[in-house]
XYZ file of C-alpha atoms in Angstrom:
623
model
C 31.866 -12.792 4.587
C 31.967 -16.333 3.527
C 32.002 -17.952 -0.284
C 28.721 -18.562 -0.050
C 27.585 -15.679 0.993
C 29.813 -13.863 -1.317
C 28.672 -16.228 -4.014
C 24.945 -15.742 -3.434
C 25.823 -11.651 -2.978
C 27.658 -11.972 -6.707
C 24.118 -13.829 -8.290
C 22.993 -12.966 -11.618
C 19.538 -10.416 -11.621
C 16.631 -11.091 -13.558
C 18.023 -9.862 -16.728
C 21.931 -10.604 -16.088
C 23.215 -10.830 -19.497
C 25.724 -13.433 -17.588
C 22.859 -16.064 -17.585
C 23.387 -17.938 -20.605
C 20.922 -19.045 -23.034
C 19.536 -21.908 -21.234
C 19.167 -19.636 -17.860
C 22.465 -21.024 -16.189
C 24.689 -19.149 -14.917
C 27.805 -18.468 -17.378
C 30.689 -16.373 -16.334
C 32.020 -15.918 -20.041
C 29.125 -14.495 -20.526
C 30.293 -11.246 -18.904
C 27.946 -8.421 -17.415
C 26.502 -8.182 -14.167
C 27.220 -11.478 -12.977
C 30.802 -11.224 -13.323
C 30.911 -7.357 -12.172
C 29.290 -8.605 -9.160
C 32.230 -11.252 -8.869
C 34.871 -8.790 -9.182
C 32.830 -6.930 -6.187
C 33.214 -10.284 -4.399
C 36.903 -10.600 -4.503
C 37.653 -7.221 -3.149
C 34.801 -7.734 -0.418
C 36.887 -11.312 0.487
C 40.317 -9.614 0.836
C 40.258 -9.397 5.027
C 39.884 -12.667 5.009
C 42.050 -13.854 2.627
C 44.760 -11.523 4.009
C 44.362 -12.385 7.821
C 45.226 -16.458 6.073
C 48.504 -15.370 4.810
C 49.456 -13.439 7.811
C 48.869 -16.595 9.815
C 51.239 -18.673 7.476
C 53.509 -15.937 7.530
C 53.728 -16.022 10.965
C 54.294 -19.682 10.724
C 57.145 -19.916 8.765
C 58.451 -16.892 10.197
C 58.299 -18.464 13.987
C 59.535 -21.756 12.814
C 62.789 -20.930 10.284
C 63.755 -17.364 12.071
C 66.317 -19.459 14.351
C 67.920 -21.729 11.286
C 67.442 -19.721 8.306
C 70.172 -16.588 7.555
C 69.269 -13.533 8.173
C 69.432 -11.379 4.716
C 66.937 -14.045 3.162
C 64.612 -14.363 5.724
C 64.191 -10.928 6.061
C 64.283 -10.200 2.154
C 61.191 -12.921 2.218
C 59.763 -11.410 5.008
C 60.071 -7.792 3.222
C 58.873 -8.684 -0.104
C 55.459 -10.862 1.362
C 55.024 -8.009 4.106
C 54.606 -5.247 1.244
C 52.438 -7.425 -0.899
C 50.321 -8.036 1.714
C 50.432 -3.820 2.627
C 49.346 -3.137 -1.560
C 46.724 -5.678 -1.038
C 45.421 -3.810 1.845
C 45.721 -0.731 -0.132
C 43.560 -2.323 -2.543
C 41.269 -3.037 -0.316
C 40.912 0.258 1.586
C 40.983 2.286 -1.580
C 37.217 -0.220 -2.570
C 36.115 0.795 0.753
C 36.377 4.610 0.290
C 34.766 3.806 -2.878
C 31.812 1.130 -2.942
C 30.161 2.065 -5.940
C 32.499 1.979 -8.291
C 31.495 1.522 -11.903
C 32.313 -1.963 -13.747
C 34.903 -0.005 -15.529
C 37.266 0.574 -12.708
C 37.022 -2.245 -10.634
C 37.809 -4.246 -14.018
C 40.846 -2.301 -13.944
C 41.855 -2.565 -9.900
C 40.976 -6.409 -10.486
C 44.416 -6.331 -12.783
C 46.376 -5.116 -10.659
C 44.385 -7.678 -7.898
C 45.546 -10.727 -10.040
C 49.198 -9.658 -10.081
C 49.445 -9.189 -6.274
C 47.656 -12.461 -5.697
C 50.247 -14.298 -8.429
C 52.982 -12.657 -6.502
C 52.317 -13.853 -3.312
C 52.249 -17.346 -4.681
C 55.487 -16.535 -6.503
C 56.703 -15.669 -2.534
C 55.510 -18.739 -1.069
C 56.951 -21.047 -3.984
C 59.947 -19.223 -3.225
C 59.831 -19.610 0.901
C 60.014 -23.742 0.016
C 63.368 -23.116 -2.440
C 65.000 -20.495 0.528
C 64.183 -23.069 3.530
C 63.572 -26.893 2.506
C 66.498 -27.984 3.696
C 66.719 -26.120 6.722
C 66.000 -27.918 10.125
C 64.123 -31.293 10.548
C 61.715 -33.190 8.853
C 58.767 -31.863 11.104
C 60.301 -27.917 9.853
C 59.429 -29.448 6.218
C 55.954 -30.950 7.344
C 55.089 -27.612 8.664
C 56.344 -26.009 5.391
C 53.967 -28.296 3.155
C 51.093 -28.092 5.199
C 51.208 -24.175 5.404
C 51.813 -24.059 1.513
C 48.964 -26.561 1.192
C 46.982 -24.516 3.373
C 47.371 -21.769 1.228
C 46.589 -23.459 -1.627
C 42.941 -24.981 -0.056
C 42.636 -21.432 0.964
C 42.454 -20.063 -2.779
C 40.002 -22.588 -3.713
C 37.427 -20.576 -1.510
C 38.960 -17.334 -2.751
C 39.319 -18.010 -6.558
C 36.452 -20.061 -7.359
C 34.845 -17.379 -9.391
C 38.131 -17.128 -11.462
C 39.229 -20.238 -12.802
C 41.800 -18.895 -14.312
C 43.319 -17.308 -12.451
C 42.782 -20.025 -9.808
C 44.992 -22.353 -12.110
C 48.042 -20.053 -12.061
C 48.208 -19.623 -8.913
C 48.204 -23.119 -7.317
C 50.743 -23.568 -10.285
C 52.865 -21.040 -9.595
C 51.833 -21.979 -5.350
C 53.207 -25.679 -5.974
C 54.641 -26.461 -9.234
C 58.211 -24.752 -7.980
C 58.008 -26.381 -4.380
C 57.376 -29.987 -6.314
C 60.468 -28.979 -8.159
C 62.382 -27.993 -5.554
C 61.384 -31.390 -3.487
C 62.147 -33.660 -5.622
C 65.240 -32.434 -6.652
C 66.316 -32.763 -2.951
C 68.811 -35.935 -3.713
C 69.618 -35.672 -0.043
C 66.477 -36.198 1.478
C 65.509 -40.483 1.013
C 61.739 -39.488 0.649
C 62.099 -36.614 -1.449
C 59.949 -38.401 -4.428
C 57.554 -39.440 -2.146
C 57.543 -36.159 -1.043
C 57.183 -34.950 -4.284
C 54.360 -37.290 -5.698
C 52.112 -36.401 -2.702
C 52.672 -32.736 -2.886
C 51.567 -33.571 -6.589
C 48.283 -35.710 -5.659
C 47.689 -32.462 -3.589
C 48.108 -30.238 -6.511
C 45.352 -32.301 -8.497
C 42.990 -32.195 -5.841
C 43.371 -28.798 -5.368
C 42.177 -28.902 -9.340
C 39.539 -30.877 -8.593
C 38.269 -29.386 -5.756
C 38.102 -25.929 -7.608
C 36.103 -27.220 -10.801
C 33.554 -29.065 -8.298
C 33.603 -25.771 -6.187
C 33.022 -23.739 -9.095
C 30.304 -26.003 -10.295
C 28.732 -26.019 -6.924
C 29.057 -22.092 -7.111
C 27.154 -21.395 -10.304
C 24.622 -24.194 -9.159
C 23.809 -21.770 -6.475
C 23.883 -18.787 -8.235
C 21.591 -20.198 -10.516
C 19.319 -21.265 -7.833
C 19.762 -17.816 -6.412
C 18.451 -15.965 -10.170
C 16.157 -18.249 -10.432
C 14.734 -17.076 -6.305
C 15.142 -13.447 -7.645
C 12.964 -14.307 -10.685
C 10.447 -15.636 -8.567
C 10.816 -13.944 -5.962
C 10.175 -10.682 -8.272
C 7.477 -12.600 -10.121
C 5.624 -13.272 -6.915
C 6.403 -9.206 -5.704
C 4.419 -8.009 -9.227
C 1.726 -10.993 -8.863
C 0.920 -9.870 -5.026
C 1.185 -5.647 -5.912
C -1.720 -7.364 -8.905
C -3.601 -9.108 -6.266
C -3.451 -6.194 -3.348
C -4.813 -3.455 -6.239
C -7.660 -6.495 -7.234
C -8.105 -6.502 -3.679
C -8.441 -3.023 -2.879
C -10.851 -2.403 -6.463
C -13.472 -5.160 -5.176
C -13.233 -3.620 -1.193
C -13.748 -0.482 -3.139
C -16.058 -1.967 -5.322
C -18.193 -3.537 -2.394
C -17.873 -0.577 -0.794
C -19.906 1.123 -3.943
C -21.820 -1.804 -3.899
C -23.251 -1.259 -0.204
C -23.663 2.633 -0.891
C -25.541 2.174 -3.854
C -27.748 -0.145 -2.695
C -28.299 2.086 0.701
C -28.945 5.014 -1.746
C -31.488 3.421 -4.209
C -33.153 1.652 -1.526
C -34.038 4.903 0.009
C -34.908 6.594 -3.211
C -36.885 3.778 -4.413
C -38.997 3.644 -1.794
C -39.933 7.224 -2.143
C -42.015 6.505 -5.315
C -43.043 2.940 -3.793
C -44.654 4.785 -0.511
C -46.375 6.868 -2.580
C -47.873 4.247 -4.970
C -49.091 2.256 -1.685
C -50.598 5.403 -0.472
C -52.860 6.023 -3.607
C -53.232 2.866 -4.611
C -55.166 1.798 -1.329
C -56.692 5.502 -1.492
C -58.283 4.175 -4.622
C -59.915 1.086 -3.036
C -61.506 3.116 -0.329
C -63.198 5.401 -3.046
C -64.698 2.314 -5.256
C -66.814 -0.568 -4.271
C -66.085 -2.611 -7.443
C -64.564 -6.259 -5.987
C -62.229 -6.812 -9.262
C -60.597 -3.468 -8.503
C -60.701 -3.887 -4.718
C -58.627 -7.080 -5.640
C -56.138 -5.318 -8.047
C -55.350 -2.885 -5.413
C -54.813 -5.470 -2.904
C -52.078 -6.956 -5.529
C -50.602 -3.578 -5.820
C -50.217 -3.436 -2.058
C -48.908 -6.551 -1.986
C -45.671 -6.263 -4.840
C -44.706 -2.989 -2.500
C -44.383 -5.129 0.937
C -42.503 -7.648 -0.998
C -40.226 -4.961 -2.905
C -39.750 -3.515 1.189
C -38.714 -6.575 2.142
C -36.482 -7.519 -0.972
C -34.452 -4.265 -0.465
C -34.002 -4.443 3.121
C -32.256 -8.057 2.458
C -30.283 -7.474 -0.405
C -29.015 -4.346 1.815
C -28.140 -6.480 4.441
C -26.599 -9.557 3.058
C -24.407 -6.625 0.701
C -23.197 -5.530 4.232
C -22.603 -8.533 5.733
C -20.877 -9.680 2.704
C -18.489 -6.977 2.650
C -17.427 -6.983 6.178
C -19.328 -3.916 7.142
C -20.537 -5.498 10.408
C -18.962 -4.873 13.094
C -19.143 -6.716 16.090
C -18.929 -5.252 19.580
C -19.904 -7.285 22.813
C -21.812 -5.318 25.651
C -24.397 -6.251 28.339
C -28.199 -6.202 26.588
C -31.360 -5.904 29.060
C -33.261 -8.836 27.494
C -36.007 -6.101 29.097
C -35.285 -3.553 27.003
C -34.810 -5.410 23.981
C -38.233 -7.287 24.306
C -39.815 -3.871 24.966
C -38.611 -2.247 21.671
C -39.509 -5.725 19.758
C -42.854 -5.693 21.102
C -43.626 -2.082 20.341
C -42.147 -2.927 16.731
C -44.358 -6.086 16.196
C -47.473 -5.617 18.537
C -49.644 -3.666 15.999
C -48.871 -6.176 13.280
C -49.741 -9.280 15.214
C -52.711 -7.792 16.778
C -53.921 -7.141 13.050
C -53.847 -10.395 12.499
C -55.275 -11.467 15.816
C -52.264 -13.264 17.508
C -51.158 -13.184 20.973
C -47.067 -11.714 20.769
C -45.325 -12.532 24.566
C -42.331 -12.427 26.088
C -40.604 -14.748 28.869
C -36.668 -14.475 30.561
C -36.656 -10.799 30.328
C -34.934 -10.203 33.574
C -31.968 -12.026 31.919
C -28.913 -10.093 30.934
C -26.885 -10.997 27.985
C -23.416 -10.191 26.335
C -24.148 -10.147 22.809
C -23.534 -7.145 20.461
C -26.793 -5.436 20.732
C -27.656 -4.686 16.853
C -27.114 -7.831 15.894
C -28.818 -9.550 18.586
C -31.607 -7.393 18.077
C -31.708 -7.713 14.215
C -31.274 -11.457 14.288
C -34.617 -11.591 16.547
C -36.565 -9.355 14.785
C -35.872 -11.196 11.299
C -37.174 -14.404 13.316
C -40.065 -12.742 14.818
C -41.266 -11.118 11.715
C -41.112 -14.300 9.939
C -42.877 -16.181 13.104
C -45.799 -13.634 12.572
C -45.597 -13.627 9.182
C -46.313 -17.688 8.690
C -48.596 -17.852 11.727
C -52.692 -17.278 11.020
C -53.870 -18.864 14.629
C -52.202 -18.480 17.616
C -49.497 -16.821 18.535
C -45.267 -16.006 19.072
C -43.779 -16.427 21.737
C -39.695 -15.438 22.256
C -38.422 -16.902 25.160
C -35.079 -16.665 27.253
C -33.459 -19.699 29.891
C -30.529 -19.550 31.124
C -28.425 -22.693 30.246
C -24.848 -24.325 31.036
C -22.135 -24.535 27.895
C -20.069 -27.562 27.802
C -17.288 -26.121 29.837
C -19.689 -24.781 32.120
C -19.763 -21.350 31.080
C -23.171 -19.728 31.710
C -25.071 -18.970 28.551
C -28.888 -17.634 27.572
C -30.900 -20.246 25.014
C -32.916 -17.528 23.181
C -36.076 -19.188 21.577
C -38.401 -18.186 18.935
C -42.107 -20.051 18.875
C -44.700 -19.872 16.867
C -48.030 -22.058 15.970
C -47.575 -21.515 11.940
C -47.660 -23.743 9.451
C -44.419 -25.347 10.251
C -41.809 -26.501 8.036
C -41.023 -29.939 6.205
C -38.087 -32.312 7.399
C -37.243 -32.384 3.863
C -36.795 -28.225 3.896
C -35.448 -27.785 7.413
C -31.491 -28.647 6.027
C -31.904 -26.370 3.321
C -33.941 -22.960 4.803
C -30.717 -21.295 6.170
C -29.180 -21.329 2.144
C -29.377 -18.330 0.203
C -32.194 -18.401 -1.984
C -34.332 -21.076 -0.479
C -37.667 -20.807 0.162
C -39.668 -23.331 1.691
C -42.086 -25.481 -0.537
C -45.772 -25.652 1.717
C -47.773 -28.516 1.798
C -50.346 -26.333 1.884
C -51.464 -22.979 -0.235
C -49.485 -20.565 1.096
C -51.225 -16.421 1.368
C -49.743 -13.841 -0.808
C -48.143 -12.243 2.198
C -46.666 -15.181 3.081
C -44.810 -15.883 -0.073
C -43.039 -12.745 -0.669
C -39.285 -12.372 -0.270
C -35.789 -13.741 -2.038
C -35.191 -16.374 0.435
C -32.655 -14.465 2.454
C -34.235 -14.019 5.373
C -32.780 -16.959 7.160
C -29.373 -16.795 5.195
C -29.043 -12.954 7.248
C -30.029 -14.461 10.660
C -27.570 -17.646 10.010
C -24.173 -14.961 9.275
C -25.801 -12.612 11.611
C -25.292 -15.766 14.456
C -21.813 -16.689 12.920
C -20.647 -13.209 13.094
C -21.409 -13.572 17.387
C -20.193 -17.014 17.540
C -22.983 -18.798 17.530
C -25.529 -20.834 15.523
C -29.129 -21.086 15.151
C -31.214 -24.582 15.106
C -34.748 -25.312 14.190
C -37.595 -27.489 14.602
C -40.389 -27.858 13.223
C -43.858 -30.143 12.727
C -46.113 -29.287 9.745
C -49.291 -27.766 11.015
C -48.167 -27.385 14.585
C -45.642 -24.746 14.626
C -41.645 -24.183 14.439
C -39.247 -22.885 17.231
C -35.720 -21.176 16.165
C -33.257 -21.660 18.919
C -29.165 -19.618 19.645
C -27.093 -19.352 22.430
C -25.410 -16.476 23.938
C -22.996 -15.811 26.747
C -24.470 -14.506 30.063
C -23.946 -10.967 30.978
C -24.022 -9.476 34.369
C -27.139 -7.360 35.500
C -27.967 -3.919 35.116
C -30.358 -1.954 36.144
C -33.736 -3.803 35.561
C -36.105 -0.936 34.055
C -40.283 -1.031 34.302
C -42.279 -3.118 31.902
C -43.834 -0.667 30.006
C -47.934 -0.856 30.507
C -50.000 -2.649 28.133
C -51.822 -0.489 25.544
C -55.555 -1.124 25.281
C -56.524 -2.502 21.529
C -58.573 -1.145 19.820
C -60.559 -2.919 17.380
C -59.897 -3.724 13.715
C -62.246 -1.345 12.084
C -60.265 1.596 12.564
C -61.568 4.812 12.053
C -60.379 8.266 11.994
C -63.276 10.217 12.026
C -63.017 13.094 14.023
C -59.069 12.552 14.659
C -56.890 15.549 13.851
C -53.621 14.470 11.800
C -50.360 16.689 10.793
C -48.171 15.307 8.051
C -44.690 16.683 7.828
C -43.169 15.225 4.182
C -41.216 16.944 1.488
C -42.273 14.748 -1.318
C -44.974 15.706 -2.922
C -46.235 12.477 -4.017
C -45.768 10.882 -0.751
C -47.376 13.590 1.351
C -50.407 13.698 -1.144
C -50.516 10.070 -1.347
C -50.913 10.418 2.643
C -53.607 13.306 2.580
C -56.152 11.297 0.439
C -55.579 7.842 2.505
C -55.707 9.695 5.560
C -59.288 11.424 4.374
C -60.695 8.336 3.274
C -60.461 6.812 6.280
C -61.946 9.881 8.089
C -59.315 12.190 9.544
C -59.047 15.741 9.526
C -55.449 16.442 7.755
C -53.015 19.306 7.579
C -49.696 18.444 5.742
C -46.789 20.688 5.367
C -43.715 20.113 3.309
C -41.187 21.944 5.688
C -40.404 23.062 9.049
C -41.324 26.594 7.898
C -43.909 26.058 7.123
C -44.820 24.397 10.148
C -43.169 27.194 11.857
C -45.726 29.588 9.999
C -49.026 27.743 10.890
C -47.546 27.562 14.884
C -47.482 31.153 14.312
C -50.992 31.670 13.979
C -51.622 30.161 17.472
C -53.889 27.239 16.244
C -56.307 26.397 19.485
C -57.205 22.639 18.852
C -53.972 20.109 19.029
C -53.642 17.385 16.242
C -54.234 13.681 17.650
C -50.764 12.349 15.834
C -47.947 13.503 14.140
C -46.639 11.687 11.037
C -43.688 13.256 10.007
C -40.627 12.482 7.576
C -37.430 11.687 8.822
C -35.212 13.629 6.114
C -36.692 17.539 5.617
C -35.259 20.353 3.578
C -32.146 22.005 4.629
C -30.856 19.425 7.170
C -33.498 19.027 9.566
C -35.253 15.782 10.593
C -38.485 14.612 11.168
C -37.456 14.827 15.510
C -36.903 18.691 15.111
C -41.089 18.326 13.755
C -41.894 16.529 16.654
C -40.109 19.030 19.338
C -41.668 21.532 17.678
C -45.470 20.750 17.474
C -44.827 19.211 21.117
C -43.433 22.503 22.494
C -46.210 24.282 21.450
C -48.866 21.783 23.384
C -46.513 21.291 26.132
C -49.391 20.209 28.545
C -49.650 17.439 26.026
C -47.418 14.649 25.249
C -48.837 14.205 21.283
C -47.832 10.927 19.825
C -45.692 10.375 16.804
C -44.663 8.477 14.058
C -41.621 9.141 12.226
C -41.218 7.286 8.578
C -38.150 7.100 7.152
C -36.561 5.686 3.831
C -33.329 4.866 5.192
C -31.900 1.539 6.378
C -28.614 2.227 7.273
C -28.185 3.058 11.115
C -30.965 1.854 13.459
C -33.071 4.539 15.091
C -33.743 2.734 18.173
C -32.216 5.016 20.193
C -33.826 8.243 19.142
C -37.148 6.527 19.091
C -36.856 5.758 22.944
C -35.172 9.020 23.597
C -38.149 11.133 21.524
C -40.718 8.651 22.121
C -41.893 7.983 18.644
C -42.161 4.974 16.487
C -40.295 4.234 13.325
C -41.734 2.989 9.619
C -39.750 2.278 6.886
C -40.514 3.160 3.374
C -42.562 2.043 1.500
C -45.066 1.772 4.376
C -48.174 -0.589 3.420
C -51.474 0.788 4.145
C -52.050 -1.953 6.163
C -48.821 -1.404 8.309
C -49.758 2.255 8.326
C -53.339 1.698 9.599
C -51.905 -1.078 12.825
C -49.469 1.848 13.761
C -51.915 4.326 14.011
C -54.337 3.070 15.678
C -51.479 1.429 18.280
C -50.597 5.160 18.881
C -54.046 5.948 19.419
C -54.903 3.767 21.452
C -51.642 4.383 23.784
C -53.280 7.753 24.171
């Protein structure tokens, strides 16, 4: 183990009463620092005892032919067995490394009289053989000796003390015994260098031992940091894990008072346009419209403050596979066909043999946010998503999906700005009610939506002409190309149900009322249940005529959904394929999937009557 290593080992903790008052280090000051020292020495006595068997075997192989035999092997006795109880020492800390301060203060005694010893035996190897042999025999001699004494500046550097005595006792004698060698012509020159060596030996231990406590001091003050910095990152991994946790509530709340919320707001969007079909007064006509219009906007308002929440919170995952641009423009037309033929625009498709590698959701989500707003700023005209195949600049092969629509544009002053959160454009012109709902995250969504996929959408726009969203994605390889479904005759916009035969599955009272009296005012024949048993009951009685539509809730009492309603009521009428709509209050997890595989379409709470009215007669008229 080396000094330094030993040094930094032997380093004061945090709250080592051997850092002084200023935070150096300060042996006097006792306590851990110095217990750790006293460790040190025993941990450096292989090393220190392999250097004195080296000199031993020095002077041993260099004076055994001149010096007589009882001395040199009284010398050679007396260092051997010193060097054997050292050893001893040693072993006896290695059967026993955790020692208490108490008793290695006490081997550490008998430590310093071993090591004083052995300096008293190598003082006394320069009186037994100085004048024995030739000058380069008493070279050798003061180098080893010097050796020794360099040696113990490694060793003792943590005990100045006893550091002092022992290059005194190591070379006061042999400066002695030099220079009192008349016979020699140099012996004073001898002498005064062995003495320049003896104060440099002094020197070099105070500068070691500064140098030592300079890096023990470095090394508390590491441990204080490095401690400080351990307690400051366990405070920043539990912040971190209360706000994941905390987002994590976050998201769930919001998913569970969206869906609750929207129970009472379906309800009040229900009556409230039940109202207007019972009255002919204009003012309350146009309060109803109002009402009907703060529940789309509080729809649309919780379905982006749910999504930015999850986006927000890393709860999007994003996992590449081959999309049927097909498909996808199938399920977005079925979505958004009723809506834009309400308002009279033409909705079409191009590029949908294409085949991308996108993650699905997202790519799906991310086009109907820009569709819906397409449809929702455009009055004349109509959308039109499109898909080209383009070239990256390394030449990778990518689609260009576009979004187009003949609205009423944007400004060049808004188009830097209507990707931030919170924006919403300022029109040139007056602007419908419908088309100034929302909290301006919209865009925002569809911008980290893009991000998320590695890629980023770009707009352009003319006031009064129209705007066209554009994002790249990579090419996917083709699949199996599946049948443009066949276009559903319209139907026109005075809808009526008279003569139609509805059932309404819902639990909630309110909502399945609410649905009752709209449905009557506009002229169907209704039968609403509020379970599956009790759907089960009126199947029972073997009712002749089959309803025209099923509306049915997604969530029913004990565990069962709004698809077990449908299987039933179809199984009955089996010759019959009776269409469906399922409504549902619940954001999280799309329902694309079940909708193709059940063949129904999906609402979301609260449903506008408006929204409600497009749907049906879109399932009628697919009939």
């Amino acid at each position: 183990m080396s000094t330094a290593a030993a040094g930094a080992a032997a380093g004061p903790r945090r709250s080592d009463p051997a850092a002084g008052p200023t935070g150096r280090f300060d042996p006097a000051a006792g306590g851990a620092g110095r217990f750790d020292h006293v460790r040190a020495l025993f941990v450096q006595t292989p090393a220190s005892l392999i250097g004195y068997l080296i000199g031993w075997c020095l002077v041993v192989a260099m004076y055994w032919p001149l010096a007589p035999r009882l001395p040199m092997l009284a010398w050679m006795g007396g260092l051997g067995v010193l060097l054997g109880l050292r050893l001893a020492h040693y072993l006896r800390f290695r059967r026993h490394p955790d020692a208490d301060e108490a008793t290695l203060h006490e081997w550490r005694r008998s430590w310093k009289v071993l090591v004083l010893a052995q300096a008293s035996m190598w003082a006394l190897a320069v009186w037994l053989f100085w004048d024995l042999g030739t000058p380069y025999h008493r070279t050798g001699l003061m180098l080893v000796i010097f050796s020794l004494g360099l040696a113990s500046v490694q060793l003792l550097a943590t005990q100045q003390k006893l550091y002092i005595a022992f290059v005194c006792v190591l070379l006061l004698p042999a400066m002695a015994r030099i220079a009192s060698d008349t016979d020699y012509p140099w012996h004073w020159q001898l002498a005064g260098i062995l003495g320049l060596q003896f104060v440099a030996l002094l020197v070099m231990g105070r500068v070691q031992r500064s140098a030592l406590d300079q890096m023990i001091e470095l090394k508390a003050r590491t441990e204080q940091l490095a401690a400080q910095l351990a307690v400051e990152k366990a405070e920043a991994d539990a912040a971190r894990r209360e706000a994941e946790a905390a987002s994590r509530a976050k998201t769930q709340f919001f998913a569970a008072a969206s869906h609750d919320l929207r129970q009472p707001l379906h309800a009040m969007g229900l009556f409230a346009e039940a109202l207007r079909q019972r009255t002919h007064d204009a003012e309350v006509a146009s309060l109803v419209n109002s009402i009907n219009e703060s529940v789309d906007a509080l729809e649309g308002l919780f379905g982006e403050l749910l999504d930015i929440t999850r986006i927000d919170t890393g709860g999007v995952d994003v996992n590449p596979a081959p999309v049927a641009m097909r498909e996808l423009f199938a399920r977005l037309k079925l979505h958004f066909e009723p809506t834009a033929f309400e308002k009279g625009l033409a909705l079409s498709f191009h590029g949908a043999a294409r085949v991308a590698h996108a993650d699905p959701v997202l790519l799906e989500r991310i086009l109907r946010n820009l569709v819906s707003n397409a449809i929702r700023y455009t009055d004349d005209g109509g959308v039109l998503v499109a898909c080209r195949p383009r070239r990256s600049d390394r030449g990778e092969p990518q689609l260009l999906l576009q979004v187009w629509d003949s609205g009423i544009g944007i400004s060049s002053d808004s188009l830097p700005h209507i990707f931030d959160e919170f924006y919403q454009v300022a029109s040139q012109r007056p602007l419908q009610a419908h088309q100034r709902k929302g909290l301006g995250l919209g865009l925002a969504i569809v911008a980290r939506l893009a991000r998320l996929m590695d890629s980023e959408v770009t707009v352009r726009s003319r006031v009064g002409r129209g705007t066209v969203f554009s994002f790249t994605v990579p090419a996917g390889r083709a699949v199996r190309a599946l049948e443009a479904p066949a276009a559903a005759p319209r139907l026109p916009l005075g809808l009526t149900l008279q003569g139609r035969g509805l059932v309404v599955v819902e639990d909630e009272a309110a909502v399945r009322d609410g649905l009752v009296v709209l449905l009557k005012a506009w002229g169907a024949s209704v039968l609403a249940f509020e379970s599956l048993d009790a759907v089960q009951a009126w199947l029972a009685g073997a009712p002749a005529e089959a309803p025209d539509l099923l509306l049915v809730d997604y969530r029913l009492p004990q565990g069962r959904t709004g698809l077990d309603a449908l299987a039933l009521l179809r199984a009955h009428w089996p010759q019959r394929q009776l269409p469906g709509i399922v409504i549902t209050g619940s954001t999280i997890g799309g329902h694309e999937a079940e909708a193709a595989e059940h063949d129904f379409h999906l609402l979301i709470k609260p449903v506008l009557p408006a929204k409600l009215r497009a749907m049906i007669g879109f399932k009628l008229g697919l009939r």
